[in-house]
Short mmCIF file of C-alpha atoms and ligand atoms in Angstrom, two decimals:
data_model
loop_
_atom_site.label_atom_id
_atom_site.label_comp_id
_atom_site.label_asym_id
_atom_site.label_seq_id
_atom_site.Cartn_x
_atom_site.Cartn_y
_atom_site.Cartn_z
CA UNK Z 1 0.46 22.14 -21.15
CA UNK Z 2 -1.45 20.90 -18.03
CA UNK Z 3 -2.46 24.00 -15.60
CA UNK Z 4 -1.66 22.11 -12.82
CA UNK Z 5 2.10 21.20 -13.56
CA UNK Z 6 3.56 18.05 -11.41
CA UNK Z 7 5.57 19.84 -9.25
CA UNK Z 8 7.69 23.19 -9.07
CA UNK Z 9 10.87 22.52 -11.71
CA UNK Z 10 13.98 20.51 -9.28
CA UNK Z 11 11.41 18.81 -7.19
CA UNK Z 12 11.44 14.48 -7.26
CA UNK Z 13 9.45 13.91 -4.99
CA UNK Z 14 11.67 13.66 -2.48
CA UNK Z 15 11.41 10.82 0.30
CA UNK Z 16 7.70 10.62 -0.36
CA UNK Z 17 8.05 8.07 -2.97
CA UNK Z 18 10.89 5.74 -0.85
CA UNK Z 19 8.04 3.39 0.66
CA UNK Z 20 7.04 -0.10 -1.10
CA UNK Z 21 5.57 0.12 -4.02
CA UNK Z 22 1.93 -1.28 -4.01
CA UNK Z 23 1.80 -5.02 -5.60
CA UNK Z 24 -1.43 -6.39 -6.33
CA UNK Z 25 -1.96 -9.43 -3.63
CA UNK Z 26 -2.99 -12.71 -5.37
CA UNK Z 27 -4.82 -14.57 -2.76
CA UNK Z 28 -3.43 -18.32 -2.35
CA UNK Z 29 -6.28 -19.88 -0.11
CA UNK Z 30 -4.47 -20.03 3.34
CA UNK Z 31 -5.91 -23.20 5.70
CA UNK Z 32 -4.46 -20.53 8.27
CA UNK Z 33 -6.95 -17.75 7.02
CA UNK Z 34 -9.87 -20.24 6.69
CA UNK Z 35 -9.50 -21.62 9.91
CA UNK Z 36 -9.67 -18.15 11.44
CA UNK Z 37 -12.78 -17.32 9.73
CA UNK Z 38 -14.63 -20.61 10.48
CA UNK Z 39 -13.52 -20.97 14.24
CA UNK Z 40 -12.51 -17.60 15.34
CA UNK Z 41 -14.79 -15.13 13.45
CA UNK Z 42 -17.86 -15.86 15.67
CA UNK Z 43 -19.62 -12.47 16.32
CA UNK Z 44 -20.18 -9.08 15.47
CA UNK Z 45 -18.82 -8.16 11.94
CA UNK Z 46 -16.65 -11.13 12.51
CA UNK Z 47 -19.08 -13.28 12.71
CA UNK Z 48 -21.34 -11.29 9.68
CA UNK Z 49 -17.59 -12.02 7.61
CA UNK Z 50 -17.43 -15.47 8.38
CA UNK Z 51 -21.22 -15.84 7.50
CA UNK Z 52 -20.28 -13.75 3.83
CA UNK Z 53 -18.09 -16.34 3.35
CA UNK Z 54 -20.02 -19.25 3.97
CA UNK Z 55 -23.22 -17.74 1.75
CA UNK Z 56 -20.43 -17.07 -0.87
CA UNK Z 57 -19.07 -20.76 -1.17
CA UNK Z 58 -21.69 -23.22 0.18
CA UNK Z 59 -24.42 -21.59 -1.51
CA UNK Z 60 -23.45 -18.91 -4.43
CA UNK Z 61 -20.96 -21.18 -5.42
CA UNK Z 62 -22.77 -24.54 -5.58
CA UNK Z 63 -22.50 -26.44 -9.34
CA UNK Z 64 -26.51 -26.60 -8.98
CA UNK Z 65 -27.22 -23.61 -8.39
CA UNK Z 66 -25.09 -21.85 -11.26
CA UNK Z 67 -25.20 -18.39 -9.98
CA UNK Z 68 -24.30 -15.73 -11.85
CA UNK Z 69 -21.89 -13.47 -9.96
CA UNK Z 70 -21.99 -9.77 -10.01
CA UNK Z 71 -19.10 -7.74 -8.30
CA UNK Z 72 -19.32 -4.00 -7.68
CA UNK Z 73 -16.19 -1.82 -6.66
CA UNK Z 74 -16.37 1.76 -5.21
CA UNK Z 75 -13.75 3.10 -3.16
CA UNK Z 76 -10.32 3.24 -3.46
CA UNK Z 77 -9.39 -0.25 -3.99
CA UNK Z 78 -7.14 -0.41 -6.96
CA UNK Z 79 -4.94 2.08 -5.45
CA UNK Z 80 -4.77 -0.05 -2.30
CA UNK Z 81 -3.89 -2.87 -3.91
CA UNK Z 82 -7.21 -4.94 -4.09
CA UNK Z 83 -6.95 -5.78 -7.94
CA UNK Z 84 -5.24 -8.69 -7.28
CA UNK Z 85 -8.20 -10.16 -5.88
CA UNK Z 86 -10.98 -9.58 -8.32
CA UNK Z 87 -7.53 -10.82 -10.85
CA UNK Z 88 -7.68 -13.80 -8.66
CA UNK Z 89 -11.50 -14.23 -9.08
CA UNK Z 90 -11.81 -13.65 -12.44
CA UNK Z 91 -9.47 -16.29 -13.62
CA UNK Z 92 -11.10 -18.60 -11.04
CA UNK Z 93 -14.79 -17.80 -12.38
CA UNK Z 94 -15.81 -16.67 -9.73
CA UNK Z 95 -16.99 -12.90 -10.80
CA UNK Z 96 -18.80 -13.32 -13.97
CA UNK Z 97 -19.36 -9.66 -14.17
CA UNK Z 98 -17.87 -6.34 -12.65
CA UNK Z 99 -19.59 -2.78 -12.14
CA UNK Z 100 -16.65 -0.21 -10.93
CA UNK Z 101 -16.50 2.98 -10.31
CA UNK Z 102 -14.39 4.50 -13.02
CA UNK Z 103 -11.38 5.75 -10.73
CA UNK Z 104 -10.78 2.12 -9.47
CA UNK Z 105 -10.38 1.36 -13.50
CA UNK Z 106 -8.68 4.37 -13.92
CA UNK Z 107 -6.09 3.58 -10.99
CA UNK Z 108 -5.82 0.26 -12.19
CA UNK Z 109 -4.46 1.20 -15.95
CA UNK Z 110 -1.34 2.56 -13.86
CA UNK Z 111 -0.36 -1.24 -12.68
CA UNK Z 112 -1.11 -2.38 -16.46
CA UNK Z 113 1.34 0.46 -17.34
CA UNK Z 114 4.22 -0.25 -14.97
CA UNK Z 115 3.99 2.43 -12.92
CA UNK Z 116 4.48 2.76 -9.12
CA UNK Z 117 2.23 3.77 -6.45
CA UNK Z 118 3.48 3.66 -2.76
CA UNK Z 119 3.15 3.22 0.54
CA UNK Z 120 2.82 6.24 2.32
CA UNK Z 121 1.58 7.77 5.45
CA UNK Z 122 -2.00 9.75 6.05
CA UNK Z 123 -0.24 12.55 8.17
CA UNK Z 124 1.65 14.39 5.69
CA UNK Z 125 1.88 18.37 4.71
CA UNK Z 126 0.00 18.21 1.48
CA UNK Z 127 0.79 21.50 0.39
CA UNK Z 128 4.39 19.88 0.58
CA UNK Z 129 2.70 17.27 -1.64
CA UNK Z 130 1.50 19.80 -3.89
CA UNK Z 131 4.90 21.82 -4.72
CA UNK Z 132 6.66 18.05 -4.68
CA UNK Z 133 4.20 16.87 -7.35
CA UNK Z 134 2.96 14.01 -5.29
CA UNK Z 135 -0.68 12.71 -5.10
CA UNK Z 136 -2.38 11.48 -1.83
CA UNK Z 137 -5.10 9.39 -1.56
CA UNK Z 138 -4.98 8.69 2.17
CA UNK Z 139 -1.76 6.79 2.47
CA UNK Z 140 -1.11 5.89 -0.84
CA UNK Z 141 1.55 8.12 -2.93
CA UNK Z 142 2.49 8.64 -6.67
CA UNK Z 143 3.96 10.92 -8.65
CA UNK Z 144 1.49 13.45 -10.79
CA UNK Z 145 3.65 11.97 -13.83
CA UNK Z 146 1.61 8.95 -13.28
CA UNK Z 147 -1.67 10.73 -13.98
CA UNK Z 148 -0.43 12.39 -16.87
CA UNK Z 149 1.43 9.49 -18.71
CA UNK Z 150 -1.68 7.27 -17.93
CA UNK Z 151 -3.63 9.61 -19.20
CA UNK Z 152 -1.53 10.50 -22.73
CA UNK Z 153 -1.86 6.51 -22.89
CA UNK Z 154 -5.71 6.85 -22.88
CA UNK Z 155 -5.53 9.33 -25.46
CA UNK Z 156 -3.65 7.85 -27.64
CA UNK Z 157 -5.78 4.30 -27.73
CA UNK Z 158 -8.60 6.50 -28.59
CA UNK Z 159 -6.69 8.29 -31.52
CA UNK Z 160 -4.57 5.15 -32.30
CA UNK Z 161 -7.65 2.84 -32.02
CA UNK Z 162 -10.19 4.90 -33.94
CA UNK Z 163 -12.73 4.39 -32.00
CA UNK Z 164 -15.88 5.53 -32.57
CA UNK Z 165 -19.87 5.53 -32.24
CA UNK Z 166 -22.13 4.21 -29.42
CA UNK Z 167 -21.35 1.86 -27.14
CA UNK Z 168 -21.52 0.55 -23.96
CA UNK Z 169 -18.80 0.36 -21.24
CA UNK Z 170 -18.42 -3.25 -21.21
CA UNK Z 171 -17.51 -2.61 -24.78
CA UNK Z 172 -14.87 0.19 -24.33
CA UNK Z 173 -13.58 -1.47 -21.69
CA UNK Z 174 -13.01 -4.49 -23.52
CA UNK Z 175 -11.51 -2.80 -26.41
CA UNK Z 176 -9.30 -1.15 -24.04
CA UNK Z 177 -7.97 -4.37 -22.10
CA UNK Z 178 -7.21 -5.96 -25.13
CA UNK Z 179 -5.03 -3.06 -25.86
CA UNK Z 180 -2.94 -3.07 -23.02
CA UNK Z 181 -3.00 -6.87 -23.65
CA UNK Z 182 -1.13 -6.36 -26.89
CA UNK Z 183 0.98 -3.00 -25.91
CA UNK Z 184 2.43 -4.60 -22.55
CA UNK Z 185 2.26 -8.24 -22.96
CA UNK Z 186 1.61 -10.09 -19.65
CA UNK Z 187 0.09 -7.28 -17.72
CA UNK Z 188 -2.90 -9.18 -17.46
CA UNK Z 189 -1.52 -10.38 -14.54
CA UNK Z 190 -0.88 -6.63 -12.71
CA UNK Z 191 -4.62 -5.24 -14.54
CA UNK Z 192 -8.31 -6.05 -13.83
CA UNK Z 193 -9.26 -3.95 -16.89
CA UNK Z 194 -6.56 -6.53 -19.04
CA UNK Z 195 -7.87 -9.55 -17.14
CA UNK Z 196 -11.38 -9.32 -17.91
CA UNK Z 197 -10.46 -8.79 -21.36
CA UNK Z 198 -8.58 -11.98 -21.42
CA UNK Z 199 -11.42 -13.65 -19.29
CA UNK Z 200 -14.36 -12.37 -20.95
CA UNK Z 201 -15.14 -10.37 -17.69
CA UNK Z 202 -17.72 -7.41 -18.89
CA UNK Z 203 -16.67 -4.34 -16.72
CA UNK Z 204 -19.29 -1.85 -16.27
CA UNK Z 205 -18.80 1.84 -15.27
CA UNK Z 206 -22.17 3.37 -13.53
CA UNK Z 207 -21.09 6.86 -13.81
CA UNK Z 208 -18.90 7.23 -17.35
CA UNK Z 209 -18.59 11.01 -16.89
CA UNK Z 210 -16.63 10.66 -13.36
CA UNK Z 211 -13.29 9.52 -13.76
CA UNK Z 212 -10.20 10.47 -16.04
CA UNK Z 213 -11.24 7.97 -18.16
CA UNK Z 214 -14.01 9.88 -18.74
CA UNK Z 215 -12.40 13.13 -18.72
CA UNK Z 216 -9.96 11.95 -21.43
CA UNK Z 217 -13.23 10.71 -23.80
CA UNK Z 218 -14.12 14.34 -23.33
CA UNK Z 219 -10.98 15.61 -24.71
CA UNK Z 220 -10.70 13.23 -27.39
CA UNK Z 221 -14.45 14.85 -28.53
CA UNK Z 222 -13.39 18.45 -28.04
CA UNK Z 223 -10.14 18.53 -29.38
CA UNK Z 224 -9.73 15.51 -32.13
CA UNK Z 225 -13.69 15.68 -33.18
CA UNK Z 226 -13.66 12.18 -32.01
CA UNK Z 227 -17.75 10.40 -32.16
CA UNK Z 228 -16.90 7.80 -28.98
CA UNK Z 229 -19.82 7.77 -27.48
CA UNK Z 230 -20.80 6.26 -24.07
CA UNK Z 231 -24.15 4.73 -23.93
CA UNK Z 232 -25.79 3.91 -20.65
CA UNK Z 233 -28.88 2.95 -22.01
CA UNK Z 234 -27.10 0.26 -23.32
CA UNK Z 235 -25.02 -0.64 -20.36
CA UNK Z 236 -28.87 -0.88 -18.68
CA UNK Z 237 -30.09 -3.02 -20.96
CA UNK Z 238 -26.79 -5.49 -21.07
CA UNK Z 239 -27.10 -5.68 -17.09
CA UNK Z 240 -30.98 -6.39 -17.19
CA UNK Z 241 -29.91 -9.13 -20.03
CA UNK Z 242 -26.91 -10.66 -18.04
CA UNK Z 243 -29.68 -10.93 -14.76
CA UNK Z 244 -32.23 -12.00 -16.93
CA UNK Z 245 -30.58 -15.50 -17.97
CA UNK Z 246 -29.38 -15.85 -14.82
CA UNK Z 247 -30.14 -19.17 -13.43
CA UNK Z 248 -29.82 -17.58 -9.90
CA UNK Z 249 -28.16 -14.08 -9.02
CA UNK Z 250 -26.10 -13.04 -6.51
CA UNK Z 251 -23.92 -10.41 -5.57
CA UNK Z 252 -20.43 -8.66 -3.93
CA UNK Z 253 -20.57 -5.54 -3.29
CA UNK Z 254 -17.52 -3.53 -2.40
CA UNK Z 255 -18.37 -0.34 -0.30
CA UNK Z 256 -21.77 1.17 -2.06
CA UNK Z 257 -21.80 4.29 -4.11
CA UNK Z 258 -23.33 4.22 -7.88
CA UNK Z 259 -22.24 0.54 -8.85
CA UNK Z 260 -24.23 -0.72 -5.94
CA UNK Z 261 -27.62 0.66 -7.47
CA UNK Z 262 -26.28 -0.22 -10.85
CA UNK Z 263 -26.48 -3.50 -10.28
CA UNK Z 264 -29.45 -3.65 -7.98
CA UNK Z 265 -31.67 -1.95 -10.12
CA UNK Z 266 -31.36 -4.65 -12.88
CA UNK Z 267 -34.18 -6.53 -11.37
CA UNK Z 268 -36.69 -3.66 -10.69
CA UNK Z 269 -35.85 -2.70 -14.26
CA UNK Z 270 -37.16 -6.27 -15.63
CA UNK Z 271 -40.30 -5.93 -13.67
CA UNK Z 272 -41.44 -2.11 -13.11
CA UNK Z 273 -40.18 -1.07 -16.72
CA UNK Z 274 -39.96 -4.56 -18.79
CA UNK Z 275 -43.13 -6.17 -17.30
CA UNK Z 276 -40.88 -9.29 -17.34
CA UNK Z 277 -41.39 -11.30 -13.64
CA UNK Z 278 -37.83 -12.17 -12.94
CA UNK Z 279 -37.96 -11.64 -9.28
CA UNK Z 280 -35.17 -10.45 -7.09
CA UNK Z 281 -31.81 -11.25 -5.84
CA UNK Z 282 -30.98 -14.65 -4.60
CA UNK Z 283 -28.01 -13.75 -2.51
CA UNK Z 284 -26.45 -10.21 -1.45
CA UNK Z 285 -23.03 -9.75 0.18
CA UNK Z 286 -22.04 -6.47 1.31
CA UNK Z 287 -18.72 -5.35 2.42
CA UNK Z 288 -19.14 -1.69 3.54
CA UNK Z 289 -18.63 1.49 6.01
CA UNK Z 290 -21.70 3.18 5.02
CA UNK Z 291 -24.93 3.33 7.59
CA UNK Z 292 -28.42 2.92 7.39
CA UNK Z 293 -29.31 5.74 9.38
CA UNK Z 294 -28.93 8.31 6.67
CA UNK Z 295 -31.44 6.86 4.27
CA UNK Z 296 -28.86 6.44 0.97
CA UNK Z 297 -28.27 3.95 -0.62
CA UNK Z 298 -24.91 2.70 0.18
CA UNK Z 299 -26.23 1.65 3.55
CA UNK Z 300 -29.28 0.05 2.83
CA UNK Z 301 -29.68 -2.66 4.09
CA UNK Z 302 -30.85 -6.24 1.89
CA UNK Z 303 -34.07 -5.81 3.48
CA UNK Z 304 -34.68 -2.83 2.91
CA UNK Z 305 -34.15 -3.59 -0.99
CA UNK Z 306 -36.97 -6.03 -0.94
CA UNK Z 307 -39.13 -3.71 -0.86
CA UNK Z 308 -37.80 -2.58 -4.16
CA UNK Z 309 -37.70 -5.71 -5.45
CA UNK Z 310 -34.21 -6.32 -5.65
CA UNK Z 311 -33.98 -8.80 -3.46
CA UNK Z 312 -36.13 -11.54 -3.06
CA UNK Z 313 -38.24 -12.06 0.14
CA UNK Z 314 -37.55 -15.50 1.12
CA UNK Z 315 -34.15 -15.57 0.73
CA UNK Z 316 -32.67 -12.54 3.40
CA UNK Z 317 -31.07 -15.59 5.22
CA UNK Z 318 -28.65 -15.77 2.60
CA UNK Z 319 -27.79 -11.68 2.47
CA UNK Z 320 -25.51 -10.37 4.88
CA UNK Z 321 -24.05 -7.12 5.43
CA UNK Z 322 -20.57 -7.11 6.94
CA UNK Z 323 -19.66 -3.42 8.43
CA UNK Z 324 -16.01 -3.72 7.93
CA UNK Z 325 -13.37 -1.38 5.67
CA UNK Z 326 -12.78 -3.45 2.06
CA UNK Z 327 -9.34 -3.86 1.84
CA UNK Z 328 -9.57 -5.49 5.09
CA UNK Z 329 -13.08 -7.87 4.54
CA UNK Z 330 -12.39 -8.81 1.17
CA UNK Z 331 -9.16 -9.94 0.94
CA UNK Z 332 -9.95 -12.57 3.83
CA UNK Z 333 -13.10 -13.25 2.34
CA UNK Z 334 -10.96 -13.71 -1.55
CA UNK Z 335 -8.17 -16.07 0.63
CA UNK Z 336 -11.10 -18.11 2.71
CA UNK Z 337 -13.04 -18.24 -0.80
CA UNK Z 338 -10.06 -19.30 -2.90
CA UNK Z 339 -9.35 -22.25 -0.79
CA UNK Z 340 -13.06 -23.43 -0.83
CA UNK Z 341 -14.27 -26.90 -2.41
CA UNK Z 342 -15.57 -25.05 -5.11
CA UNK Z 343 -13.12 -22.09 -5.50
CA UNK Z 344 -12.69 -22.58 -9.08
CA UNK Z 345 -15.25 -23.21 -11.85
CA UNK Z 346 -16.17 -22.51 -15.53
CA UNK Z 347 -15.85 -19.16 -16.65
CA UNK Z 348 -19.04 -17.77 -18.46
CA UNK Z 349 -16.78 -15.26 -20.63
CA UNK Z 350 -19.93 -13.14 -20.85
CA UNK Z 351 -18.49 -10.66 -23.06
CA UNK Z 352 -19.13 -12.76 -25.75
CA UNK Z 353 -23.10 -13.54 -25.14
CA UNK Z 354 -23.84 -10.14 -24.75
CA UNK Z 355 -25.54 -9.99 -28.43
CA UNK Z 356 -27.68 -12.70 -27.33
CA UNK Z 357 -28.75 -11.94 -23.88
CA UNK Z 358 -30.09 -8.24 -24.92
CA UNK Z 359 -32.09 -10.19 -27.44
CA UNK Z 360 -33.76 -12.36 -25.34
CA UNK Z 361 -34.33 -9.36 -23.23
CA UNK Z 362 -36.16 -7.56 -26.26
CA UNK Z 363 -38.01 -10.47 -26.65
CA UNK Z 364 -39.18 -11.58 -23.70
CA UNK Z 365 -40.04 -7.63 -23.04
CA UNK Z 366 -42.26 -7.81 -26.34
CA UNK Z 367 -43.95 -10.59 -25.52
CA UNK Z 368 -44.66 -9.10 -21.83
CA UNK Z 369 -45.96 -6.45 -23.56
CA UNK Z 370 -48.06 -8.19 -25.77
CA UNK Z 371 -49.39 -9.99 -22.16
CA UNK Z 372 -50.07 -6.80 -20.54
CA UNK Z 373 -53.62 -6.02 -19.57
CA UNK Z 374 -55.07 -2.89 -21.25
CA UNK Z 375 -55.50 -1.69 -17.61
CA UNK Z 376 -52.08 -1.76 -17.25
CA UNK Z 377 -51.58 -3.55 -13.88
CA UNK Z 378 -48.49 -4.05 -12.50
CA UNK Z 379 -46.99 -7.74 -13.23
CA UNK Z 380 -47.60 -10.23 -10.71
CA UNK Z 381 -44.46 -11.09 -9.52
CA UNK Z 382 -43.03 -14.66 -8.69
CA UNK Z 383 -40.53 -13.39 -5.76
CA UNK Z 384 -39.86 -16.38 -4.86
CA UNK Z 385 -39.54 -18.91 -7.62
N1 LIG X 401 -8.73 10.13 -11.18
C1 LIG X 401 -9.95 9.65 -11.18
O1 LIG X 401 -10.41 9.15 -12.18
C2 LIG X 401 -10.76 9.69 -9.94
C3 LIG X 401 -12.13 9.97 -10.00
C4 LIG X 401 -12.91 9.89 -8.83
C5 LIG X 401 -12.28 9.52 -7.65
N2 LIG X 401 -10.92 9.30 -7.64
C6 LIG X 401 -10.24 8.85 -6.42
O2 LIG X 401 -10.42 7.43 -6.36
C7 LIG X 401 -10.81 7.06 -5.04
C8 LIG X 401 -12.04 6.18 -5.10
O3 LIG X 401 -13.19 6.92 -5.51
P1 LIG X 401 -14.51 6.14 -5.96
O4 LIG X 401 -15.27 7.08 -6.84
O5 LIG X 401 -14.12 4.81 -6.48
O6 LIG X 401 -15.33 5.82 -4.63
P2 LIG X 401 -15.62 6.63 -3.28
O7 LIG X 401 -14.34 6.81 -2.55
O8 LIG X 401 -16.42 7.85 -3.60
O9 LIG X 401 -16.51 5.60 -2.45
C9 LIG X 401 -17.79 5.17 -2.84
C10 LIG X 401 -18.41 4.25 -1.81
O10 LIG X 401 -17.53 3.27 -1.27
C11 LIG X 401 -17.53 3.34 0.16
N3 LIG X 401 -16.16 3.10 0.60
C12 LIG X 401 -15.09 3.85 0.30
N4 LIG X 401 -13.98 3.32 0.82
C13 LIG X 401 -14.36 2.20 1.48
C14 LIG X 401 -13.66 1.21 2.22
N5 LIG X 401 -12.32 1.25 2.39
N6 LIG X 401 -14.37 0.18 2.75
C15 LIG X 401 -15.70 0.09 2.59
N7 LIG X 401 -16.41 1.01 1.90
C16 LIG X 401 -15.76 2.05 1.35
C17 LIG X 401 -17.99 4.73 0.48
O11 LIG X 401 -18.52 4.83 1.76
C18 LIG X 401 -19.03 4.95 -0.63
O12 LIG X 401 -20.24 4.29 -0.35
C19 LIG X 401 -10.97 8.34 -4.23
O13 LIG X 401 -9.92 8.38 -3.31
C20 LIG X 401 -10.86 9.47 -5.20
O14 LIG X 401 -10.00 10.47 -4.73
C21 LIG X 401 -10.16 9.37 -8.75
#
């Protein structure tokens, strides 16, 4: 039995639950929403949204230039609705990759399993909420059945699935889309995590531990001796890889938190640890509410990450920063990049290269080791290729 049951014994939830339920929003490519962005988003973060959107399909998105396309998602975005989006731009090949946090794939296994979150308000009693057995996350609303029958279904993949060893998150989360893909045919259409199964989308989690996806692997250890084991080192090395034989990388990053470093430390990781002179990002887009001012991470700005080498020198005129809340930015950016000339191209399905890329890595790190001067100077790098 949980400790924390759902809600005293009578309780439904009461009117809490009577708003819409939350529907993922495919975006179509309005001419409306385009318009808007190219004639009437002209300054401020406006302008920085409309710029986003131009670096994103006139340059990222150029057949030459064959960028590979790295999307990372903190915040609460699945529970707003947002999946629909990064559905939309999977399927389009537009993401070739994904780094989440683990509660937006969490969140996101309730769509794949029919249930209902809602539309809710941000001024409510929540010690109401408690004793009703609903869940808050700012104005969103579900019952605490949710968690716990999403949860059970976690658990029993693991036991049903017999899953087991070391492996990276791209792996699990593979293994666990294609699951849902046979329990609940069609939900690939309501579930990132199902999608990028179906799409060959690797999703990365940068912090396996922090999420009930997590917390349910820990279970499944304690309590059914199960050997899952999740391997970062290997989730490092697959990002490195995937950057590596990139022709040119860019990037969308959804607020900041851990998947924002995940991904921009593939390229220091190539040359500080690797010895391998990659260089640094070719484009950066950042959607986010975070400041500079505070010296973390999420704020910092692409500048300031070329001092890190993550982002190449010569290129900040194609990063921008937009300081706007994500469920607003990047839904316009998904409609304005949806109806682009080249909204649509073909999918890398990287899932299934993986094997390949980390070798290349290995080898290209031996022979950068067999290159390295017995001083052991740090690699020249070619920032700007
Ligand atoms: N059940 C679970 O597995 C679990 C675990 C952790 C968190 N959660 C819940 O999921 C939600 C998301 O948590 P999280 O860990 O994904 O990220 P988070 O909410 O901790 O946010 C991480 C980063 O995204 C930025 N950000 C957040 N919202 C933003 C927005 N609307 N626009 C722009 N930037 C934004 C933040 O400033 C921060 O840099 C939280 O509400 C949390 O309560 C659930």
């Amino acid at each position: 039995m949980p400790h924390r049951s759902p809600g005293a014994p009578g309780h439904t939830g009461g009117n809490y639950l009577s708003g819409k339920v939350i529907k993922y929003y495919r975006p179509r490519g309005s001419a409306d929403v385009r318009h808007l962005i190219d004639h009437g988003f002209q300054a401020f973060n406006a302008g920085r949204l409309s710029e986003a959107c131009s670096i994103f399909t006139e340059k990222m998105l150029l057949p030459e230039h064959d960028t590979t396309i790295g999307l990372t998602v903190a915040g609460a975005l699945t529970p707003a609705g947002l999946g629909g989006c990064v559905i939309e731009m999977m399927e389009r090949g537009l993401v070739d990759f994904i780094i989440s946090t683990g509660a937006n794939l969490y969140h996101d296994l309730h769509y794949a399993l029919n249930f209902s979150l809602h539309r809710g308000s941000p001024f409510l009693d929540d010690v109401e909420l408690y004793e009703q057995g609903i869940i808050r996350i700012y104005d969103v609303l579900f019952p605490a059945t949710v968690l716990l029958e999403t949860d059970a279904y976690i658990r029993d993949f693991l036991v049903r699935s017999k899953i087991s060893g070391a492996m990276a998150t791209s792996e699990f989360h593979y293994r666990l889309g294609l699951d849902l893909l046979e329990k609940n045919p069609g939900c690939e259409a309501y579930s990132v995590v199902a999608h990028a199964a179906k799409m060959g989308v690797p999703i990365y989690t940068s912090s396996p531990g922090d999420s009930s996806i997590g917390m349910n692997i820990a279970y499944h250890e304690l309590m059914n001796g199960g050997t899952l084991m999740i391997d970062p080192n290997r989730d490092v090395n697959e990002v490195c890889a995937i950057i590596l034989a990139g022709k040119k990388n860019g990037c969308v990053i959804l607020g900041g938190g851990s998947p924002k470093n995940f991904y921009l430390q593939g390229q220091p990781t190539l040359w500080e640890v690797y010895g391998i002179p990659k260089g640094g990002n070719d484009y950066f887009i950042q959607f986010t509410t975070d400041q500079v001012v505070w010296g973390g991470l999420s704020g910092a700005t692409p500048a300031e990450a070329v001092s890190w080498g993550k982002v190449n020198p010569g290129v900040l005129p194609d990063t921008v920063v937009t300081y706007v809340d994500s469920t607003i930015g990047f839904p316009l950016f998904c409609e304005y990049v949806v109806g682009a000339e080249h909204g649509r191209r073909p999918r890398k399905e990287l899932i299934h290269k993986r094997e390949a890329m980390v070798a290349d890595l290995l080898q290209q790190a031996r022979q950068a080791g067999d290159e390295k001067p017995i001083q052991d100077e740090p690699p020249e790098i070619d920032r700007h290729r």
